Coordinates of C-alpha atoms in Angstrom, one line a residue:
X1037 CA 50.1 30.5 -136.2
X1038 CA 47.5 28.6 -137.0
X1039 CA 45.0 31.0 -134.9
X1040 CA 46.8 34.2 -136.6
X1041 CA 46.3 32.9 -140.1
X1042 CA 42.7 31.8 -139.2
X1043 CA 41.6 35.0 -137.3
X1044 CA 43.5 37.4 -141.1
X1045 CA 41.6 34.5 -143.4
X1046 CA 38.5 35.9 -141.7
X1047 CA 38.9 39.8 -141.6
X1048 CA 40.2 39.2 -145.8
X1049 CA 36.9 37.5 -146.1
X1050 CA 35.2 40.1 -144.4
X1051 CA 36.8 42.8 -146.6
X1052 CA 36.4 40.4 -149.7
X1053 CA 32.9 40.4 -148.7
X1054 CA 32.2 44.0 -148.2
X1055 CA 33.7 45.5 -151.3
X1056 CA 30.9 46.6 -154.3
X1057 CA 31.8 47.5 -157.5
X1058 CA 32.0 51.4 -158.3
X1059 CA 28.8 53.4 -158.5
X1060 CA 28.3 53.9 -162.0
X1061 CA 28.5 57.5 -163.2
X1062 CA 26.0 59.7 -161.5
X1063 CA 24.4 57.2 -159.0
X1064 CA 25.7 58.5 -155.6
X1065 CA 24.3 56.5 -152.8
X1066 CA 21.4 58.0 -150.5
X1067 CA 22.3 59.5 -147.3
X1068 CA 20.9 56.6 -145.4
X1069 CA 23.2 54.0 -147.0
X1070 CA 26.4 56.2 -147.3
X1071 CA 26.0 56.4 -143.7
X1072 CA 25.7 52.8 -143.2
X1073 CA 28.1 52.0 -145.2
X1074 CA 30.8 54.5 -143.8
X1075 CA 30.4 52.9 -140.5
X1076 CA 30.8 49.3 -141.5
X1077 CA 33.8 50.6 -143.5
X1078 CA 35.1 52.4 -140.5
X1079 CA 34.4 49.2 -138.4
X1080 CA 36.3 46.9 -141.1
X1081 CA 38.9 49.2 -142.1
X1082 CA 40.1 49.7 -138.1
X1083 CA 39.7 46.0 -136.7
X1084 CA 42.0 45.1 -139.8
X1085 CA 44.5 48.0 -138.8
X1086 CA 44.1 45.9 -135.4
X1087 CA 44.7 42.3 -137.6
X1088 CA 47.8 43.9 -139.5
X1089 CA 49.7 45.7 -136.3
X1090 CA 49.2 42.3 -134.5
X1091 CA 50.7 40.2 -137.2
X1092 CA 53.3 42.8 -137.1
X1093 CA 54.0 42.2 -133.7
X1094 CA 54.3 38.6 -134.1
X1095 CA 56.6 38.8 -136.9
X1096 CA 58.7 41.0 -134.4
X1097 CA 58.5 38.7 -131.6
X1098 CA 59.6 35.7 -134.1
X1099 CA 62.7 37.9 -135.2
X1100 CA 63.6 38.4 -131.6
X1101 CA 63.5 34.8 -130.9
X1102 CA 65.5 34.2 -134.0
X1103 CA 68.0 36.5 -133.0
X1104 CA 68.2 34.9 -129.2
X1105 CA 69.0 31.8 -131.0
X1106 CA 71.4 32.8 -133.3
X1107 CA 73.7 34.3 -130.5
X1108 CA 73.0 31.4 -128.0
X1109 CA 74.3 29.2 -131.6
X1110 CA 77.0 31.3 -132.3
X1111 CA 78.1 30.8 -128.4
X1112 CA 77.2 27.1 -128.8
X1113 CA 79.7 26.9 -132.0
X1114 CA 82.4 29.0 -129.5
X1115 CA 82.1 26.2 -127.1
X1116 CA 82.5 23.2 -129.6
X1117 CA 85.3 24.7 -131.2
X1118 CA 87.2 25.2 -127.9
X1119 CA 85.9 21.9 -126.6
X1120 CA 87.2 20.3 -130.1
X1121 CA 90.6 21.9 -129.6
X1122 CA 91.0 20.5 -125.6
X1123 CA 90.3 17.3 -127.4
X1124 CA 93.1 17.6 -129.9
X1125 CA 95.1 18.5 -127.3
X1126 CA 94.5 15.1 -125.4
X1127 CA 94.9 13.3 -128.2
X1128 CA 98.4 14.8 -129.4
X1129 CA 99.2 14.6 -125.8
X1130 CA 98.6 10.6 -126.0
X1131 CA 100.4 10.5 -129.3
X1132 CA 103.4 12.0 -127.2
X1133 CA 103.5 9.3 -124.7
X1134 CA 105.4 6.5 -124.5
X1135 CA 104.0 2.8 -124.3
X1136 CA 105.0 2.6 -120.6
X1137 CA 103.4 6.1 -120.1
X1138 CA 100.1 5.2 -121.6
X1139 CA 100.3 1.6 -119.9
X1140 CA 102.2 2.3 -116.7
X1141 CA 101.1 -1.6 -115.0
X1142 CA 103.1 -3.1 -118.1
X1143 CA 105.6 -2.1 -115.9
X1144 CA 104.8 -3.7 -112.9
X1145 CA 107.6 -7.0 -111.9
X1146 CA 107.6 -9.5 -109.2
X1147 CA 111.3 -8.8 -109.0
X1148 CA 111.3 -5.4 -108.3
X1149 CA 108.4 -4.9 -105.7
X1150 CA 110.2 -1.2 -104.4
X1151 CA 108.4 0.2 -108.1
X1152 CA 104.8 -1.1 -106.9
X1153 CA 104.1 2.2 -105.7
X1154 CA 105.2 4.7 -108.4
X1155 CA 103.5 2.1 -111.3
X1156 CA 100.4 2.4 -109.7
X1157 CA 100.3 6.1 -109.1
X1158 CA 101.2 6.3 -112.7
X1159 CA 98.1 4.3 -113.8
X1160 CA 96.1 6.6 -111.8
X1161 CA 97.2 9.3 -113.5
X1162 CA 96.9 7.6 -116.8
X1163 CA 93.4 6.4 -115.7
X1164 CA 92.6 10.2 -114.9
X1165 CA 93.5 11.8 -118.3
X1166 CA 91.8 9.2 -120.1
X1167 CA 88.6 10.1 -117.8
X1168 CA 89.2 13.7 -118.8
X1169 CA 89.2 12.7 -122.2
X1170 CA 86.1 10.8 -122.3
X1171 CA 84.8 13.4 -121.2
X1172 CA 85.5 16.6 -123.0
X1173 CA 84.7 14.1 -125.8
X1174 CA 81.1 13.9 -124.4
X1175 CA 81.3 17.8 -124.0
X1176 CA 82.2 18.4 -127.5
X1177 CA 79.5 16.0 -128.7
X1178 CA 76.7 17.8 -126.7
X1179 CA 77.6 21.3 -127.5
X1180 CA 77.7 20.3 -131.1
X1181 CA 73.9 19.0 -130.6
X1182 CA 73.1 22.3 -128.7
X1183 CA 74.7 24.2 -131.4
X1184 CA 72.3 22.3 -133.7
X1185 CA 69.3 22.8 -131.7
X1186 CA 70.1 26.4 -131.9
X1187 CA 70.0 26.7 -135.5
X1188 CA 66.8 24.6 -135.9
X1189 CA 65.1 26.7 -133.6
X1190 CA 66.7 30.0 -135.5
X1191 CA 65.6 28.8 -138.7
X1192 CA 62.0 27.9 -137.4
X1193 CA 61.6 31.3 -135.8
X1194 CA 62.4 33.1 -138.7
X1195 CA 60.1 31.1 -140.9
X1196 CA 57.4 31.9 -138.6
X1197 CA 58.2 35.4 -138.8
X1198 CA 58.2 35.6 -142.6
X1199 CA 55.0 33.8 -142.4
X1200 CA 53.3 36.5 -140.0
X1201 CA 54.6 39.7 -142.3
X1202 CA 52.9 37.4 -144.8
X1203 CA 49.9 38.0 -143.2
X1204 CA 50.2 41.3 -142.6
X1205 CA 51.3 42.0 -145.9
X1206 CA 48.0 39.8 -147.1
X1207 CA 45.9 42.1 -144.9
X1208 CA 47.6 45.4 -146.2
X1209 CA 46.3 43.9 -150.0
X1210 CA 42.8 43.0 -148.8
X1211 CA 42.4 46.7 -147.3
X1212 CA 43.8 48.6 -150.2
X1213 CA 41.2 46.5 -152.5
X1214 CA 38.3 47.3 -150.1
X1215 CA 39.4 51.4 -150.2
X1216 CA 39.7 51.0 -154.3
X1217 CA 35.8 50.4 -154.9
X1218 CA 35.0 52.8 -152.0
X1219 CA 32.3 55.7 -153.5
X1220 CA 33.2 59.3 -152.5
X1221 CA 29.8 59.6 -150.8
X1222 CA 30.8 57.0 -148.8
X1223 CA 33.7 58.3 -148.1
X1224 CA 32.6 61.5 -147.4
X1225 CA 30.2 60.3 -144.4
X1226 CA 33.2 58.5 -143.5
X1227 CA 35.2 61.8 -142.6
X1228 CA 32.0 63.1 -140.6
X1229 CA 32.0 60.2 -138.1
X1230 CA 33.6 61.7 -135.8
X1231 CA 31.8 63.0 -132.6
X1232 CA 34.7 64.2 -129.8
X1233 CA 34.1 67.3 -128.5
X1234 CA 36.1 70.6 -129.2
X1235 CA 36.1 74.6 -128.3
X1236 CA 33.7 76.8 -130.4
X1237 CA 36.8 78.4 -132.1
X1238 CA 38.2 74.8 -133.2
X1239 CA 35.2 73.5 -134.1
X1240 CA 34.9 76.3 -136.6
X1241 CA 38.6 75.4 -138.2
X1242 CA 37.6 71.7 -138.1
X1243 CA 34.5 72.4 -139.3
X1244 CA 35.7 74.5 -142.4
X1245 CA 38.4 71.9 -143.0
X1246 CA 35.8 68.8 -143.1
X1247 CA 33.1 70.9 -145.3
X1248 CA 35.9 71.2 -148.2
X1249 CA 37.2 68.1 -148.0
X1250 CA 33.2 66.6 -148.1
X1251 CA 32.9 69.0 -151.2
X1252 CA 35.7 67.8 -152.9
X1253 CA 34.6 63.9 -152.8
X1254 CA 30.9 65.1 -153.6
X1255 CA 32.3 66.6 -156.8
X1256 CA 34.0 63.4 -158.1
X1257 CA 30.7 61.6 -156.5
X1258 CA 28.6 63.7 -159.0
X1259 CA 31.5 63.2 -162.1
X1260 CA 30.6 59.5 -161.2
X1261 CA 34.4 58.9 -160.5
X1262 CA 36.0 56.4 -158.0
X1263 CA 39.6 57.2 -157.0
X1264 CA 41.8 54.7 -158.6
X1265 CA 44.4 53.0 -156.7
X1266 CA 47.6 54.3 -156.2
X1267 CA 49.7 52.2 -158.1
X1268 CA 47.6 53.0 -161.4
X1269 CA 48.7 56.7 -161.2
X1270 CA 52.7 55.9 -161.3
X1271 CA 53.5 56.1 -164.9
X1272 CA 51.6 59.4 -165.8
X1273 CA 52.1 58.3 -169.4
X1274 CA 49.7 55.0 -168.9
X1275 CA 46.7 56.3 -166.4
X1276 CA 43.4 55.1 -166.1
X1277 CA 40.8 56.6 -168.7
X1278 CA 39.7 59.6 -168.7
X1279 CA 42.5 61.2 -166.6
X1280 CA 45.5 63.2 -167.4
X1281 CA 48.8 63.9 -165.5
X1282 CA 48.5 66.8 -163.1
X1283 CA 50.8 69.9 -163.5
X1284 CA 52.2 72.4 -161.1
X1285 CA 52.5 75.9 -162.2
X1286 CA 55.8 75.7 -164.3
X1287 CA 54.4 72.6 -166.1
X1288 CA 56.3 69.9 -164.3
X1289 CA 53.9 66.6 -163.8
X1290 CA 52.9 66.0 -160.2
X1291 CA 53.9 62.5 -159.2
X1292 CA 51.0 59.9 -157.6
X1293 CA 48.1 61.7 -159.0
X1294 CA 45.8 63.0 -161.8
X1295 CA 43.4 65.0 -163.3
X1296 CA 40.1 65.0 -165.1
X1297 CA 37.6 67.4 -166.5
X1298 CA 34.5 67.5 -164.1
X1299 CA 31.4 70.2 -164.6
X1300 CA 33.7 72.3 -166.5
X1301 CA 36.8 72.8 -164.6
X1302 CA 39.6 70.3 -164.1
X1303 CA 39.9 68.5 -161.4
X1304 CA 42.5 67.2 -158.8
X1305 CA 42.1 63.1 -159.1
X1306 CA 43.7 61.6 -155.5
X1307 CA 44.5 58.0 -155.4
X1308 CA 41.9 56.1 -153.6
X1309 CA 44.7 55.2 -150.5
X1310 CA 44.9 59.2 -150.2
X1311 CA 41.1 59.3 -149.7
X1312 CA 40.9 56.6 -147.4
X1313 CA 43.2 58.1 -145.0
X1314 CA 42.6 61.6 -144.8
X1315 CA 39.2 60.5 -144.3
X1316 CA 39.9 57.8 -141.3
X1317 CA 41.8 60.9 -140.2
X1318 CA 39.3 63.7 -140.1
X1319 CA 36.7 61.2 -138.2
X1320 CA 39.1 61.2 -135.7
X1321 CA 39.0 64.8 -134.9
X1322 CA 38.6 66.0 -131.4
X1323 CA 40.1 62.5 -130.0
X1324 CA 42.6 63.4 -127.3
X1325 CA 46.4 63.8 -127.8
X1326 CA 47.9 61.3 -125.9
X1327 CA 51.8 60.9 -126.5
X1328 CA 52.9 57.7 -128.2
X1329 CA 49.6 55.9 -129.0
X1330 CA 47.8 55.3 -131.9
X1331 CA 44.2 55.5 -131.1
X1332 CA 41.7 54.0 -130.8
X1333 CA 41.3 56.6 -127.3
X1334 CA 44.2 59.0 -128.3
X1335 CA 47.3 59.6 -130.6
X1336 CA 50.7 61.2 -130.4
X1337 CA 51.3 62.9 -134.0
X1338 CA 52.8 59.9 -135.1
X1339 CA 50.4 57.4 -133.9
X1340 CA 47.6 59.4 -135.9
X1341 CA 49.1 59.5 -139.5
X1342 CA 50.5 56.0 -138.7
X1343 CA 46.7 55.1 -138.5
X1344 CA 45.2 56.7 -141.1
X1345 CA 47.4 55.4 -143.5
X1346 CA 47.4 52.1 -142.8
X1347 CA 43.7 52.1 -142.4
X1348 CA 44.3 53.0 -146.3
X1349 CA 46.5 49.5 -146.7
X1350 CA 49.8 51.6 -146.5
X1351 CA 51.7 50.2 -143.5
X1352 CA 53.1 52.7 -141.9
X1353 CA 55.3 53.0 -137.9
X1354 CA 54.5 55.4 -136.1
X1355 CA 58.0 56.6 -135.6
X1356 CA 58.7 59.5 -137.6
X1357 CA 61.9 58.8 -139.2
X1358 CA 60.3 56.0 -140.6
X1359 CA 57.3 57.5 -142.0
X1360 CA 60.0 60.1 -143.6
X1361 CA 61.7 57.4 -145.3
X1362 CA 58.5 55.6 -146.5
X1363 CA 57.3 58.5 -149.3
X1364 CA 59.3 60.4 -152.2
X1365 CA 60.3 64.0 -150.6
X1366 CA 57.3 66.5 -151.9
X1367 CA 58.9 70.3 -153.2
X1368 CA 55.8 72.8 -151.9
X1369 CA 54.7 73.8 -155.2
X1370 CA 53.8 70.5 -155.8
X1371 CA 51.6 69.5 -152.5
X1372 CA 48.7 67.4 -152.6
X1373 CA 46.4 67.1 -150.0
X1374 CA 47.2 63.7 -147.8
X1375 CA 51.0 64.3 -148.2
X1376 CA 52.4 64.3 -145.3
X1377 CA 54.4 67.4 -143.7
X1378 CA 56.3 67.1 -140.4
X1379 CA 57.8 70.2 -138.7
X1380 CA 61.1 70.1 -137.1
X1381 CA 62.9 70.7 -134.4
X1382 CA 67.1 71.1 -133.8
X1383 CA 67.3 69.2 -130.7
X1384 CA 65.1 66.1 -132.1
X1385 CA 65.1 66.7 -136.1
X1386 CA 61.5 65.5 -137.2
X1387 CA 59.5 67.1 -134.4
X1388 CA 55.7 66.8 -135.6
X1389 CA 53.7 65.1 -138.6
X1390 CA 50.1 65.9 -140.0
X1391 CA 48.1 65.3 -143.3
X1392 CA 48.3 68.1 -145.4
X1393 CA 44.6 69.4 -146.4
X1394 CA 45.5 72.7 -149.1
X1395 CA 46.9 75.6 -148.2
X1396 CA 48.7 76.2 -144.9
X1397 CA 46.5 73.4 -142.9
X1398 CA 47.6 70.1 -142.0
X1399 CA 45.3 67.4 -139.8
X1400 CA 47.6 66.2 -136.8
X1401 CA 47.3 65.2 -133.6
X1402 CA 49.7 67.7 -132.2
X1403 CA 50.5 68.5 -128.2
X1404 CA 50.1 72.0 -128.4
X1405 CA 46.2 71.3 -129.9
X1406 CA 45.6 69.0 -127.2
X1407 CA 43.7 67.1 -129.4
X1408 CA 43.4 66.1 -133.2
X1409 CA 42.5 69.2 -135.2
X1410 CA 43.6 71.1 -137.9
X1411 CA 46.5 73.7 -137.4
X1412 CA 48.3 76.1 -139.5
X1413 CA 51.8 75.4 -140.8
X1414 CA 53.6 77.8 -142.1
X1415 CA 56.8 76.3 -143.4
X1416 CA 55.8 73.3 -145.3
X1417 CA 59.3 73.0 -147.1
X1418 CA 59.3 69.2 -145.6
X1419 CA 56.9 66.9 -146.7
X1420 CA 56.5 63.4 -148.5
X1421 CA 54.0 61.1 -150.0
X1422 CA 53.4 57.6 -149.1
X1423 CA 51.6 56.7 -152.0
X1424 CA 54.9 57.3 -154.1
X1425 CA 57.7 55.2 -152.2
X1426 CA 61.1 56.0 -152.4
X1427 CA 63.0 53.9 -154.3
X1428 CA 66.3 55.0 -152.1
X1429 CA 65.1 56.1 -148.8
X1430 CA 66.1 60.0 -148.2
X1431 CA 67.7 61.1 -144.8
X1432 CA 66.1 63.0 -142.7
X1433 CA 66.7 66.9 -143.2
X1434 CA 67.6 67.1 -139.6
X1435 CA 68.9 65.4 -137.1
X1436 CA 68.7 65.6 -133.3
X1437 CA 69.6 64.0 -130.1
X1438 CA 66.1 64.7 -128.4
X1439 CA 63.4 62.3 -128.9
X1440 CA 60.2 64.1 -130.9
X1441 CA 57.7 66.2 -128.7
X1442 CA 55.0 66.4 -131.3
X1443 CA 55.2 70.3 -130.9
X1444 CA 55.1 70.2 -127.3
X1445 CA 56.0 73.5 -125.5
X1446 CA 58.7 74.3 -124.0
X1447 CA 59.0 73.3 -120.6
X1448 CA 59.3 76.5 -118.3
X1449 CA 62.3 76.7 -116.5
X1450 CA 63.0 73.9 -113.4
X1451 CA 60.0 71.7 -114.8
X1452 CA 61.7 69.1 -117.4
X1453 CA 61.1 65.6 -115.9
X1454 CA 58.5 67.1 -113.4
X1455 CA 54.9 68.6 -113.5
X1456 CA 54.2 71.7 -115.6
X1457 CA 51.6 74.5 -115.0
X1458 CA 48.2 74.0 -116.1
X1459 CA 47.9 77.4 -117.8
X1460 CA 46.6 77.5 -121.2
X1461 CA 45.0 79.5 -123.8
X1462 CA 45.9 83.2 -122.3
X1463 CA 43.1 82.9 -119.6
X1464 CA 43.2 83.3 -116.1
X1465 CA 41.9 80.1 -113.7
X1466 CA 38.7 80.0 -113.0
X1467 CA 38.2 82.8 -115.6
X1468 CA 38.2 80.5 -118.9
X1469 CA 35.1 81.4 -121.4
X1470 CA 32.7 78.9 -121.8
X1471 CA 33.1 78.3 -125.8
X1472 CA 36.6 77.2 -124.8
X1473 CA 35.6 74.3 -123.0
X1474 CA 33.6 71.3 -123.9
X1475 CA 30.6 69.5 -121.8
X1476 CA 30.2 66.2 -120.0
X1477 CA 27.0 66.6 -119.1
X1478 CA 25.3 67.2 -116.1
X1479 CA 26.8 70.9 -116.2
X1480 CA 30.3 69.8 -116.0
X1481 CA 32.7 70.7 -118.4
X1482 CA 36.7 70.5 -118.9
X1483 CA 39.2 71.7 -121.3
X1484 CA 38.1 70.0 -124.3
X1485 CA 41.5 67.0 -124.8
X1486 CA 40.2 66.6 -121.1
X1487 CA 36.6 66.1 -121.9
X1488 CA 37.6 63.4 -125.2
X1489 CA 39.9 62.1 -122.6
X1490 CA 37.4 61.9 -119.8
X1491 CA 34.8 60.5 -122.4
X1492 CA 36.7 57.6 -123.8
X1493 CA 37.7 56.4 -120.3
X1494 CA 33.7 56.8 -118.9
X1495 CA 32.9 54.1 -121.7
X1496 CA 35.7 51.6 -120.9
X1497 CA 34.8 52.2 -116.5
X1498 CA 31.0 51.7 -118.3
X1499 CA 31.8 48.5 -119.7
X1500 CA 33.2 46.8 -116.6
X1501 CA 31.3 48.5 -114.4
X1502 CA 27.8 48.6 -115.9
X1503 CA 27.8 52.7 -116.2
X1504 CA 29.9 55.9 -116.7
X1505 CA 31.9 57.4 -114.3
X1506 CA 30.1 59.0 -111.2
X1507 CA 31.3 63.1 -111.7
X1508 CA 30.5 65.6 -108.6
X1509 CA 33.1 68.5 -109.9
X1510 CA 34.9 69.6 -112.6
X1511 CA 35.6 73.4 -114.5
X1512 CA 35.3 75.6 -110.9
X1513 CA 34.8 79.4 -111.9
X1514 CA 37.1 81.3 -109.4
X1515 CA 33.5 82.4 -108.0
X1516 CA 32.7 78.5 -107.1
X1517 CA 36.5 78.2 -105.9
X1518 CA 36.0 81.3 -103.2
X1519 CA 33.0 79.8 -102.1
X1520 CA 34.6 76.2 -101.9
X1521 CA 37.5 77.6 -99.9
X1522 CA 34.7 79.3 -98.1
X1523 CA 33.0 76.3 -97.0
X1524 CA 36.1 73.7 -97.1
X1525 CA 39.3 75.9 -96.6
X1526 CA 41.3 73.1 -95.5
X1527 CA 41.0 70.4 -98.1
X1528 CA 40.7 73.3 -101.4
X1529 CA 42.7 75.2 -103.2
X1530 CA 43.4 78.9 -102.7
X1531 CA 41.2 80.7 -105.1
X1532 CA 42.3 80.9 -108.6
X1533 CA 45.4 78.5 -108.0
X1534 CA 43.0 75.1 -108.7
X1535 CA 43.3 73.0 -111.4
X1536 CA 39.6 73.0 -111.7
X1537 CA 40.1 76.4 -112.5
X1538 CA 41.6 75.0 -115.8
X1539 CA 39.3 72.8 -116.7
X1540 CA 42.1 70.1 -116.2
X1541 CA 40.7 68.4 -112.9
X1542 CA 37.6 66.1 -111.5
X1543 CA 36.5 65.2 -108.4
X1544 CA 34.7 61.2 -108.8
X1545 CA 32.0 59.5 -106.5
X1546 CA 30.3 56.3 -106.9
X1547 CA 33.5 54.2 -105.1
X1548 CA 36.3 56.1 -106.3
X1549 CA 36.1 58.4 -103.7
X1550 CA 37.1 55.7 -101.1
X1551 CA 40.7 54.1 -101.0
X1552 CA 40.6 50.4 -101.7
X1553 CA 37.5 49.9 -104.0
X1554 CA 37.2 47.9 -107.1
X1555 CA 36.3 51.2 -108.8
X1556 CA 39.5 53.0 -107.2
X1557 CA 41.6 49.6 -108.3
X1558 CA 40.4 50.2 -111.9
X1559 CA 41.3 54.2 -111.8
X1560 CA 45.0 53.2 -110.6
X1561 CA 45.5 50.5 -113.4
X1562 CA 43.3 52.3 -116.3
X1563 CA 43.3 56.1 -116.2
X1564 CA 46.8 56.5 -117.4
X1565 CA 46.4 54.9 -120.4
X1566 CA 43.6 58.0 -121.3
X1567 CA 46.1 60.4 -119.5
X1568 CA 44.5 61.1 -116.2
X1569 CA 46.5 60.9 -113.2
X1570 CA 46.1 60.4 -109.3
X1571 CA 48.7 63.4 -107.9
X1572 CA 51.0 62.3 -105.9
X1573 CA 49.7 64.8 -102.5
X1574 CA 46.3 63.1 -103.6
X1575 CA 47.3 59.5 -102.9
X1576 CA 46.7 57.4 -99.6
X1577 CA 50.0 58.5 -98.3
X1578 CA 50.0 61.9 -100.0
X1579 CA 49.9 64.8 -97.5
X1580 CA 46.1 65.3 -98.2
X1581 CA 44.6 62.0 -99.2
X1582 CA 41.7 62.5 -101.7
X1583 CA 40.8 59.1 -104.0
X1584 CA 38.0 61.6 -105.4
X1585 CA 40.6 63.8 -106.9
X1586 CA 42.2 62.7 -110.6
X1587 CA 43.9 65.6 -112.6
X1588 CA 44.9 65.5 -116.9
X1589 CA 48.5 65.0 -116.9
X1590 CA 50.8 66.1 -114.8
X1591 CA 50.1 69.6 -112.9
X1592 CA 51.6 71.6 -110.2

C-alpha cells in the first residue's frame, strides 16, 4: 500500500504541475506550444489512467482476500459452534454420571479383589473420557482463535481495499482538475496525435470527422471559452457566467451541456470531461481492434470507450452493461458529441459501443472495422450520457446469453470457435487495391488493422532486441503468388488461396525464421497480444513447419 500511495502522490503532483490557468480570451497558444502541451497532456493522462486502473486492481485483490477470509471465518465459527456443542455434551454426560462412574478407583477393596479388573477398566474409560473432553475443549479454543484471526484478516483487507479505492478516486479528481484547465486548442492538437495507418477511404472518413471536431474546438478557443467541468453544468438554472441552457427542437432543456453566443451564432458548450474523452479517442484512430483489450496497442469496443472516458477523469469499466449503467439514457433528439451509443443484438444484448460524433457517425473500435475508426450507425436510439450519472441505473434495453462481439460479422457455418475465412472488403484474394492496404515501409503492405498491430508489435520487439522486426514478405498479389508457387510449389499455397493474398500474413527473418531462437521464443510469448498467431500447420510439429510464417488472427 505504501508503494501505491507514494506513486499515486507522484502522479497527482505531476497532474497538478501540468494544470495551467485557462487561456485568456483571444490568447490562443501557438502551434508549437499547443502540440507540446498536447503531447505532455496525453502522456500524463495515460500514466494517470494506468495508476487508476492499478489502484482498482489492488482494491479488487484486497476485496477478494477479504471475502476469502470472511468465508474461512464463517467455516471457523461453524467449527467453534460444533466443538462447543461437543464440549457441552461432555459436560452434560459428566454431570449425569454417579460418583462411582466419575472415580472408579474409589470402588477398589481389599475384601473384593475379584472386582479389581472391572474397576481398573472403568477407570481407564473415565480417563479416556476426560482426555477426550480436554482435547475437545482445546479444539474449541483453537477454533475460536482461528475465527478471530480470520475476522482480523478480513477487516485489514477491507481497510486496504477502501484505501486503494480512495487512491483511485484521488487520481480521477486530479485528472478532472487537469482536463478542466485545458485550452481547446491543446485538445485539438491532442485529438490529432494519432499516426496509425488506415485505408484511403477510411482515412477520408476519419479525417473529415477529426477536422470537424478540431473546427469546433477552434471556435471555442477563438471565443476564449475553456470548457467547464461537468459538475458546473448539472443545474441549468445555475450555469457559469456567459452560458445558457441548451434546448432541443421541442424547447426542452438538454441535460449536462450548455450554450453560448460566439461569432454571431449559438455554440454548444460541452463539459471539459467530454472534450477530453473525445480528443483522447480521436488520438487512437487507426489502432487495431483487439478483443477485450483497453490499449495502448489496441482496443475492443468497450476498451476504447473505457479508456477515453477514464483518461478524462470519469472512471468507466470496459463491460458494456457497466457502461450503460454509468450514465443517463439520452433520447435521439438530445444526443450530443461524446455520448455513448450502443448497438444491440438479440443474442448478446448490448453488443457494441462508440462515442457519438454527430449525424450518424460514431468513433469506435468495432470488430467489423478492424481498427479504431469513424463508422456509421443508423440506429441511435440506445445511448447514455456519462457526464450525467444515473441516480438509479437503468436496466439494459436488451439482454442476451452470449457475450458482446463488438459488431463482429457472423461466422460462416461450421466455423464457430475455429478458423475464419480471411476474405474481406469484397475483393478477390491477391487482387486487393493498393489504396485499401497500409504500408509497413520497404514495399511491404498489409490490411490496415494488421499493419497497425504489426507496427506496435515491431516497436515492442525493438525494445527487446534493439531493432524492428525483420520481414521478407507481406501482401502477395495474385501474380506474385503464381510466381512463388512456380518456384516453391512444395511450400506455397495454391495461387488465389494464400493468406498473404488477403494482406493478413507475413514471413519474418532475423532469427524468427529458425525454431529455438530467442527471437522465435519472444514471438511465441508476445505476438498473440497484438493479434498475430503462428498457425498450427506452421509450428514445429505441424504438417509444414515454417517458423517464419505468422498470420493476423486465426485464418483458414
